[in-house]
Amino acid sequence: MLENLERIKVQFKEELNLAEMKDELERIRVAFLGKKGLVTEALKDLHNLDAEAKKTAGMQVNMLKNEIEKAIVDYQKVLEEREYQKELENAERFDYSIPSDKPVGAMHPITIVQKQIEDIFKTMGFIVEDGLEIQTEFNNFEGVNIPKNHPARDMTDTYYLDNGQLLKTHTSAAQNAIMKKYGAPKTGEPLKVLFPGRCFRNENIDACHENTFFQLEGMMIGDDISISNLIYFMKVLLTEVFQRDVKVRLRPGFFPFVEPGFELDINCSICGGVGCPTCKNSGWLELLPCGMIHPNVLRLGGIDPDKYTGFAFGLGLTRLAMMKFNIKDIRLFNSGSLKQLKQFTV
Ligand code: DAH
């Protein structure tokens, strides 16, 4: 019996060494381990042995079986690697760095508007920062003057992670980290930052509400920043985006992180201000909440509110894209429907 196993082993090794293709391996596997394979037959032969001999021989056959199985798997990897190397050698050389003469793909409507605004603000000396999507509760709330149990937290329920962090509900969540990163501005060189980002809220989704949407936030902090600066930058922003001189109006608005806070409305672009269903017949559209940064927020960011002032604004980027491209259903943005999205590329 043991001699027989030794013979099988030698034969297996010889055949394996000759195999050059993956399908030959399968033939070998069947020849040795298949229903009528040599190892399987050897297992059957165990019946003829007495109990003691059966035990030792049985172990030997099983060892051989495992050895063969493993050798086949290992050799398969060797052959695969060989085939891959051969493919590489024969592959046509392709230079990925050559620019394509056919533009493929296009920018998403939100990216288009975002880039447009970034370009406008960069020319006015703003830097663009990335705000993280996963934030600490502190950055999203306490850092912008929304303490625990503040009613504003109810309106912005979001998705919490097991570690206590959350998906940010607004781009304002980056304010604190940005202030700490850049520190107090030098005299005459205000800190001017733009930070667009994806935000999340626990919303019931319909044509006007999404649980995932985009905002674009901006901040300017210096030793002499006033509401006039705020209005100036907001007007430039909207005039450039809509490519016409837009009429704006400021109304008081409450946000815990600004004081005073405003809602900046623009003259309705659909009806020209006479009143229509889109602007609920008021002639104005709420677009840009903003205000003078609350002293607490500056202080928490390590900036002395007695020396510095600043403004902040939080533009609803998704909303702006809807208005710019006249998109009636917010769900289109995250639909992944190229057929639909393609209409809005420029
Ligand atoms: N974070 C606010 C929101 O998501 C928007 C906002 C309002 C941002 C006023 C600001 C601001 O910077 O000054 O509703």
CSV table of C-alpha atoms and ligand atoms in Angstrom, one decimal:
chain,number,residue,atom,x,y,z
A,1,MET,CA,0.0,0.0,0.0
A,2,LEU,CA,2.7,2.5,1.0
A,3,GLU,CA,4.7,1.7,-2.1
A,4,ASN,CA,1.6,2.3,-4.1
A,5,LEU,CA,1.2,5.7,-2.5
A,6,GLU,CA,4.9,6.6,-3.1
A,7,ARG,CA,4.3,5.7,-6.8
A,8,ILE,CA,1.3,7.9,-7.0
A,9,LYS,CA,3.2,10.8,-5.5
A,10,VAL,CA,6.1,10.5,-8.0
A,11,GLN,CA,3.6,10.2,-10.9
A,12,PHE,CA,1.8,13.3,-9.7
A,13,LYS,CA,4.9,15.3,-9.4
A,14,GLU,CA,6.0,14.3,-12.9
A,15,GLU,CA,2.6,15.2,-14.4
A,16,LEU,CA,2.4,18.5,-12.5
A,17,ASN,CA,5.8,19.6,-13.8
A,18,LEU,CA,4.8,19.0,-17.3
A,19,ALA,CA,1.6,21.0,-17.0
A,20,GLU,CA,1.7,24.4,-18.7
A,21,MET,CA,-1.9,25.5,-18.9
A,22,LYS,CA,-4.6,25.9,-16.2
A,23,ASP,CA,-6.9,23.4,-17.9
A,24,GLU,CA,-4.1,20.7,-17.7
A,25,LEU,CA,-4.2,21.2,-13.9
A,26,GLU,CA,-7.9,20.3,-13.9
A,27,ARG,CA,-7.2,17.1,-15.8
A,28,ILE,CA,-4.5,16.2,-13.3
A,29,ARG,CA,-6.8,17.0,-10.4
A,30,VAL,CA,-9.5,14.6,-11.8
A,31,ALA,CA,-6.9,11.9,-12.5
A,32,PHE,CA,-5.7,11.9,-8.9
A,33,LEU,CA,-8.5,13.2,-6.8
A,34,GLY,CA,-11.6,12.6,-9.0
A,35,LYS,CA,-14.2,9.9,-8.4
A,36,LYS,CA,-12.0,7.3,-10.2
A,37,GLY,CA,-8.7,9.1,-9.4
A,38,LEU,CA,-5.7,7.2,-8.2
A,39,VAL,CA,-5.9,8.6,-4.6
A,40,THR,CA,-9.6,7.9,-4.4
A,41,GLU,CA,-9.0,4.3,-5.5
A,42,ALA,CA,-6.2,4.0,-2.9
A,43,LEU,CA,-8.8,5.1,-0.3
A,44,LYS,CA,-11.1,2.4,-1.4
A,45,ASP,CA,-8.3,-0.2,-1.2
A,46,LEU,CA,-8.1,0.5,2.6
A,47,HIS,CA,-11.1,-1.8,3.1
A,48,ASN,CA,-8.8,-4.8,2.5
A,49,LEU,CA,-6.5,-3.9,5.3
A,50,ASP,CA,-6.8,-4.9,9.0
A,51,ALA,CA,-7.8,-2.3,11.5
A,52,GLU,CA,-4.2,-1.3,12.6
A,53,ALA,CA,-2.9,-1.1,9.1
A,54,LYS,CA,-6.0,0.7,7.9
A,55,LYS,CA,-5.3,3.4,10.5
A,56,THR,CA,-1.7,4.1,9.4
A,57,ALA,CA,-2.4,3.7,5.7
A,58,GLY,CA,-5.5,5.9,6.0
A,59,MET,CA,-3.5,8.7,7.5
A,60,GLN,CA,-0.9,8.4,4.7
A,61,VAL,CA,-3.6,8.5,2.0
A,62,ASN,CA,-5.2,11.6,3.5
A,63,MET,CA,-1.8,13.3,3.8
A,64,LEU,CA,-1.1,12.6,0.2
A,65,LYS,CA,-4.6,13.9,-0.7
A,66,ASN,CA,-4.0,17.1,1.1
A,67,GLU,CA,-0.5,17.4,-0.4
A,68,ILE,CA,-1.9,17.0,-3.9
A,69,GLU,CA,-4.7,19.5,-3.3
A,70,LYS,CA,-2.3,22.1,-2.0
A,71,ALA,CA,0.2,21.5,-4.8
A,72,ILE,CA,-2.5,22.0,-7.4
A,73,VAL,CA,-3.6,25.3,-5.8
A,74,ASP,CA,-0.1,26.6,-5.5
A,75,TYR,CA,0.8,25.6,-9.0
A,76,GLN,CA,-2.3,27.3,-10.3
A,77,LYS,CA,-1.1,30.5,-8.9
A,78,VAL,CA,2.3,30.0,-10.5
A,79,LEU,CA,0.7,29.4,-13.9
A,80,GLU,CA,-1.6,32.5,-13.4
A,81,GLU,CA,1.4,34.7,-12.6
A,82,ARG,CA,3.2,33.3,-15.7
A,83,GLU,CA,0.2,34.0,-17.9
A,84,TYR,CA,-0.1,37.5,-16.5
A,85,GLN,CA,3.6,38.2,-17.1
A,86,LYS,CA,3.2,36.9,-20.7
A,87,GLU,CA,0.3,39.2,-21.2
A,88,LEU,CA,2.2,42.1,-19.9
A,89,GLU,CA,5.1,41.4,-22.3
A,90,ASN,CA,2.8,41.2,-25.3
A,91,ALA,CA,0.5,44.1,-24.2
A,92,GLU,CA,0.5,47.1,-26.4
A,93,ARG,CA,2.3,49.9,-24.6
A,94,PHE,CA,-0.2,52.6,-23.6
A,95,ASP,CA,0.7,56.1,-22.5
A,96,TYR,CA,-1.9,57.2,-20.0
A,97,SER,CA,-0.4,60.7,-19.9
A,98,ILE,CA,-1.3,61.7,-23.4
A,99,PRO,CA,-4.3,64.1,-23.3
A,100,SER,CA,-7.4,62.8,-25.0
A,101,ASP,CA,-8.7,64.6,-28.0
A,102,LYS,CA,-12.2,63.5,-27.2
A,103,PRO,CA,-13.5,64.9,-24.0
A,104,VAL,CA,-15.4,62.1,-22.2
A,105,GLY,CA,-17.7,62.7,-19.3
A,106,ALA,CA,-18.8,66.0,-18.0
A,107,MET,CA,-19.1,67.9,-14.8
A,108,HIS,CA,-22.1,67.4,-12.5
A,109,PRO,CA,-24.4,70.5,-12.4
A,110,ILE,CA,-23.4,71.1,-8.7
A,111,THR,CA,-19.7,70.9,-9.5
A,112,ILE,CA,-20.2,73.4,-12.3
A,113,VAL,CA,-21.8,76.0,-10.0
A,114,GLN,CA,-19.3,75.2,-7.2
A,115,LYS,CA,-16.3,75.8,-9.5
A,116,GLN,CA,-17.8,78.9,-10.9
A,117,ILE,CA,-18.2,80.4,-7.4
A,118,GLU,CA,-14.7,79.2,-6.3
A,119,ASP,CA,-13.2,81.0,-9.4
A,120,ILE,CA,-15.0,84.2,-8.5
A,121,PHE,CA,-13.9,84.2,-4.9
A,122,LYS,CA,-10.3,83.1,-5.7
A,123,THR,CA,-10.0,86.3,-7.8
A,124,MET,CA,-11.0,88.2,-4.7
A,125,GLY,CA,-8.3,86.6,-2.6
A,126,PHE,CA,-10.2,83.8,-1.0
A,127,ILE,CA,-8.6,80.4,-0.3
A,128,VAL,CA,-10.6,77.2,-0.8
A,129,GLU,CA,-10.6,74.7,2.1
A,130,ASP,CA,-12.0,71.2,2.3
A,131,GLY,CA,-14.3,70.5,5.2
A,132,LEU,CA,-14.5,66.9,6.4
A,133,GLU,CA,-17.8,65.1,5.9
A,134,ILE,CA,-17.5,63.3,9.2
A,135,GLN,CA,-17.3,65.7,12.0
A,136,THR,CA,-17.2,65.7,15.8
A,137,GLU,CA,-20.3,66.9,17.5
A,138,PHE,CA,-18.3,69.8,18.9
A,139,ASN,CA,-17.4,71.1,15.4
A,140,ASN,CA,-20.9,70.7,14.1
A,141,PHE,CA,-22.7,72.2,17.0
A,142,GLU,CA,-20.9,73.5,20.1
A,143,GLY,CA,-18.1,75.1,18.0
A,144,VAL,CA,-20.7,77.2,16.2
A,145,ASN,CA,-22.5,78.2,19.3
A,146,ILE,CA,-25.2,75.5,19.3
A,147,PRO,CA,-24.9,74.0,22.8
A,148,LYS,CA,-26.4,70.7,23.7
A,149,ASN,CA,-30.2,70.9,24.0
A,150,HIS,CA,-30.4,74.0,21.8
A,151,PRO,CA,-33.6,73.8,19.8
A,152,ALA,CA,-31.6,74.3,16.5
A,153,ARG,CA,-30.3,70.7,17.0
A,154,ASP,CA,-33.9,69.4,16.4
A,155,MET,CA,-34.1,70.9,12.9
A,156,THR,CA,-30.8,69.4,12.0
A,157,ASP,CA,-31.1,65.8,13.0
A,158,THR,CA,-28.4,63.8,11.2
A,159,TYR,CA,-26.7,60.4,11.0
A,160,TYR,CA,-24.5,59.5,14.0
A,161,LEU,CA,-21.6,57.0,13.9
A,162,ASP,CA,-21.0,54.5,16.6
A,163,ASN,CA,-18.0,56.5,17.8
A,164,GLY,CA,-20.1,59.5,18.5
A,165,GLN,CA,-19.1,61.4,15.4
A,166,LEU,CA,-21.7,62.5,12.8
A,167,LEU,CA,-22.2,63.3,9.2
A,168,LYS,CA,-22.1,67.1,9.1
A,169,THR,CA,-25.4,68.9,8.8
A,170,HIS,CA,-23.9,72.1,7.5
A,171,THR,CA,-20.6,73.5,6.1
A,172,SER,CA,-20.4,75.8,9.2
A,173,ALA,CA,-19.0,72.7,10.9
A,174,ALA,CA,-15.6,73.6,9.4
A,175,GLN,CA,-15.5,77.1,10.8
A,176,ASN,CA,-13.8,76.2,14.1
A,177,ALA,CA,-11.1,74.1,12.6
A,178,ILE,CA,-10.4,76.7,9.9
A,179,MET,CA,-10.1,79.5,12.5
A,180,LYS,CA,-7.7,77.3,14.5
A,181,LYS,CA,-5.7,76.4,11.4
A,182,TYR,CA,-5.1,79.9,10.2
A,183,GLY,CA,-5.2,81.8,13.6
A,184,ALA,CA,-5.8,85.5,14.0
A,185,PRO,CA,-5.3,87.4,10.8
A,186,LYS,CA,-2.6,90.0,10.4
A,187,THR,CA,-3.5,93.7,10.2
A,188,GLY,CA,-4.7,94.5,6.7
A,189,GLU,CA,-4.7,90.9,5.6
A,190,PRO,CA,-8.1,89.5,6.5
A,191,LEU,CA,-8.6,85.7,6.5
A,192,LYS,CA,-10.8,84.9,3.5
A,193,VAL,CA,-11.9,81.3,3.1
A,194,LEU,CA,-14.4,79.4,1.1
A,195,PHE,CA,-15.4,75.9,2.1
A,196,PRO,CA,-17.8,74.0,0.0
A,197,GLY,CA,-19.0,70.5,1.0
A,198,ARG,CA,-21.5,67.8,1.1
A,199,CYS,CA,-24.0,67.9,4.0
A,200,PHE,CA,-26.4,65.4,5.5
A,201,ARG,CA,-29.7,65.6,7.3
A,202,ASN,CA,-32.3,63.2,8.4
A,203,GLU,CA,-35.0,64.4,5.9
A,204,ASN,CA,-38.1,62.9,4.4
A,205,ILE,CA,-37.1,63.0,0.8
A,206,ASP,CA,-39.3,64.8,-1.8
A,207,ALA,CA,-38.9,67.1,-4.7
A,208,CYS,CA,-37.5,69.9,-2.4
A,209,HIS,CA,-35.7,67.9,0.3
A,210,GLU,CA,-32.8,65.5,0.2
A,211,ASN,CA,-30.8,63.8,3.0
A,212,THR,CA,-27.6,64.6,1.1
A,213,PHE,CA,-27.0,68.1,-0.4
A,214,PHE,CA,-24.3,70.6,-0.9
A,215,GLN,CA,-23.6,74.0,0.7
A,216,LEU,CA,-20.9,76.5,0.1
A,217,GLU,CA,-19.7,78.5,3.1
A,218,GLY,CA,-17.5,81.5,3.2
A,219,MET,CA,-15.9,83.5,6.0
A,220,MET,CA,-14.0,86.7,6.1
A,221,ILE,CA,-12.3,87.8,9.4
A,222,GLY,CA,-10.2,90.8,10.0
A,223,ASP,CA,-9.8,93.8,12.2
A,224,ASP,CA,-12.3,96.0,10.3
A,225,ILE,CA,-14.9,93.8,8.7
A,226,SER,CA,-18.4,95.1,8.6
A,227,ILE,CA,-21.9,94.4,7.2
A,228,SER,CA,-21.0,96.5,4.1
A,229,ASN,CA,-18.2,94.0,3.2
A,230,LEU,CA,-20.7,91.2,3.6
A,231,ILE,CA,-23.3,92.8,1.3
A,232,TYR,CA,-20.6,93.7,-1.3
A,233,PHE,CA,-19.2,90.1,-1.5
A,234,MET,CA,-22.7,88.6,-1.7
A,235,LYS,CA,-23.8,91.0,-4.5
A,236,VAL,CA,-20.6,90.1,-6.5
A,237,LEU,CA,-21.3,86.5,-5.9
A,238,LEU,CA,-24.9,86.5,-7.1
A,239,THR,CA,-24.3,88.9,-10.0
A,240,GLU,CA,-21.5,86.6,-11.4
A,241,VAL,CA,-23.5,83.5,-10.9
A,242,PHE,CA,-26.6,84.8,-12.6
A,243,GLN,CA,-24.7,86.9,-15.1
A,244,ARG,CA,-26.9,89.9,-14.4
A,245,ASP,CA,-27.1,92.6,-11.8
A,246,VAL,CA,-29.3,91.1,-9.2
A,247,LYS,CA,-31.4,92.9,-6.7
A,248,VAL,CA,-30.9,91.7,-3.1
A,249,ARG,CA,-32.6,92.4,0.2
A,250,LEU,CA,-31.5,91.7,3.7
A,251,ARG,CA,-33.9,90.5,6.3
A,252,PRO,CA,-33.1,89.6,9.9
A,253,GLY,CA,-32.7,85.9,10.4
A,254,PHE,CA,-31.7,83.8,13.3
A,255,PHE,CA,-28.7,81.5,13.3
A,256,PRO,CA,-26.9,80.8,16.6
A,257,PHE,CA,-23.4,81.4,15.0
A,258,VAL,CA,-24.0,84.9,13.7
A,259,GLU,CA,-25.1,88.2,15.4
A,260,PRO,CA,-26.7,89.9,13.7
A,261,GLY,CA,-27.9,87.2,11.3
A,262,PHE,CA,-29.6,87.8,8.0
A,263,GLU,CA,-31.5,86.1,5.3
A,264,LEU,CA,-30.4,87.5,2.0
A,265,ASP,CA,-33.1,87.2,-0.6
A,266,ILE,CA,-32.7,87.7,-4.4
A,267,ASN,CA,-35.3,89.1,-6.7
A,268,CYS,CA,-37.1,86.0,-8.2
A,269,SER,CA,-35.4,85.1,-11.4
A,270,ILE,CA,-38.4,83.2,-12.7
A,271,CYS,CA,-41.0,86.1,-12.6
A,272,GLY,CA,-38.7,89.1,-12.4
A,273,GLY,CA,-40.1,90.0,-9.0
A,274,VAL,CA,-43.8,90.3,-9.8
A,275,GLY,CA,-44.7,87.1,-7.9
A,276,CYS,CA,-45.1,83.5,-9.1
A,277,PRO,CA,-45.5,80.1,-7.5
A,278,THR,CA,-41.7,79.6,-7.2
A,279,CYS,CA,-41.3,82.6,-5.0
A,280,LYS,CA,-44.7,82.0,-3.3
A,281,ASN,CA,-45.9,85.3,-4.9
A,282,SER,CA,-43.5,87.4,-2.8
A,283,GLY,CA,-41.2,88.3,-5.7
A,284,TRP,CA,-38.2,87.2,-3.6
A,285,LEU,CA,-36.2,84.0,-3.0
A,286,GLU,CA,-34.4,83.1,0.1
A,287,LEU,CA,-31.0,82.0,-1.0
A,288,LEU,CA,-28.1,83.1,1.2
A,289,PRO,CA,-28.2,83.1,5.0
A,290,CYS,CA,-25.4,85.1,6.4
A,291,GLY,CA,-24.3,87.4,9.2
A,292,MET,CA,-21.6,88.7,11.4
A,293,ILE,CA,-19.8,85.9,13.2
A,294,HIS,CA,-20.9,85.6,16.8
A,295,PRO,CA,-18.2,86.6,19.3
A,296,ASN,CA,-18.5,83.1,21.0
A,297,VAL,CA,-17.7,81.4,17.7
A,298,LEU,CA,-14.6,83.6,17.2
A,299,ARG,CA,-13.5,83.0,20.8
A,300,LEU,CA,-13.9,79.2,20.4
A,301,GLY,CA,-11.8,79.4,17.3
A,302,GLY,CA,-9.0,81.1,19.2
A,303,ILE,CA,-9.7,84.5,17.7
A,304,ASP,CA,-10.1,87.5,20.0
A,305,PRO,CA,-13.6,89.0,19.3
A,306,ASP,CA,-12.6,92.3,20.9
A,307,LYS,CA,-10.0,92.8,18.2
A,308,TYR,CA,-11.5,91.1,15.2
A,309,THR,CA,-14.9,90.8,13.4
A,310,GLY,CA,-16.0,88.8,10.5
A,311,PHE,CA,-18.8,87.7,8.3
A,312,ALA,CA,-20.0,84.3,7.3
A,313,PHE,CA,-22.4,83.0,4.7
A,314,GLY,CA,-23.8,79.6,4.0
A,315,LEU,CA,-25.0,79.3,0.4
A,316,GLY,CA,-27.3,76.4,-0.5
A,317,LEU,CA,-25.3,75.2,-3.4
A,318,THR,CA,-27.9,72.6,-4.4
A,319,ARG,CA,-30.6,75.2,-4.3
A,320,LEU,CA,-28.6,77.6,-6.4
A,321,ALA,CA,-27.9,74.9,-9.0
A,322,MET,CA,-31.6,74.2,-9.1
A,323,MET,CA,-32.3,77.8,-9.8
A,324,LYS,CA,-29.5,78.3,-12.3
A,325,PHE,CA,-30.5,75.3,-14.4
A,326,ASN,CA,-34.2,75.5,-13.6
A,327,ILE,CA,-34.2,72.0,-12.1
A,328,LYS,CA,-37.5,71.3,-10.4
A,329,ASP,CA,-36.7,68.1,-8.5
A,330,ILE,CA,-33.8,68.0,-6.1
A,331,ARG,CA,-33.7,64.2,-6.3
A,332,LEU,CA,-32.2,64.5,-9.8
A,333,PHE,CA,-28.8,65.5,-8.4
A,334,ASN,CA,-28.1,62.2,-6.6
A,335,SER,CA,-30.0,60.1,-9.1
A,336,GLY,CA,-26.9,59.1,-11.1
A,337,SER,CA,-29.1,59.3,-14.1
A,338,LEU,CA,-26.7,60.4,-16.9
A,339,LYS,CA,-29.5,60.9,-19.3
A,340,GLN,CA,-31.0,63.6,-17.1
A,341,LEU,CA,-27.8,65.1,-15.8
A,342,LYS,CA,-26.3,65.5,-19.2
A,343,GLN,CA,-28.9,68.2,-20.0
A,344,PHE,CA,-27.3,70.5,-17.5
A,345,THR,CA,-23.7,70.4,-18.4
A,346,VAL,CA,-22.0,73.4,-20.1
B,1,DAH,N1,-25.3,76.7,8.5
B,1,DAH,C1,-26.6,77.3,8.2
B,1,DAH,C2,-27.5,76.2,7.8
B,1,DAH,O1,-27.1,75.1,7.3
B,1,DAH,C3,-26.4,78.2,7.1
B,1,DAH,C4,-25.7,79.5,7.5
B,1,DAH,C5,-26.4,80.6,8.0
B,1,DAH,C6,-24.3,79.6,7.4
B,1,DAH,C7,-25.8,81.7,8.3
B,1,DAH,C8,-23.7,80.8,7.8
B,1,DAH,C9,-24.5,81.9,8.2
B,1,DAH,O2,-22.4,81.0,7.7
B,1,DAH,O3,-23.8,83.0,8.6
B,1,DAH,O4,-28.7,76.4,7.8
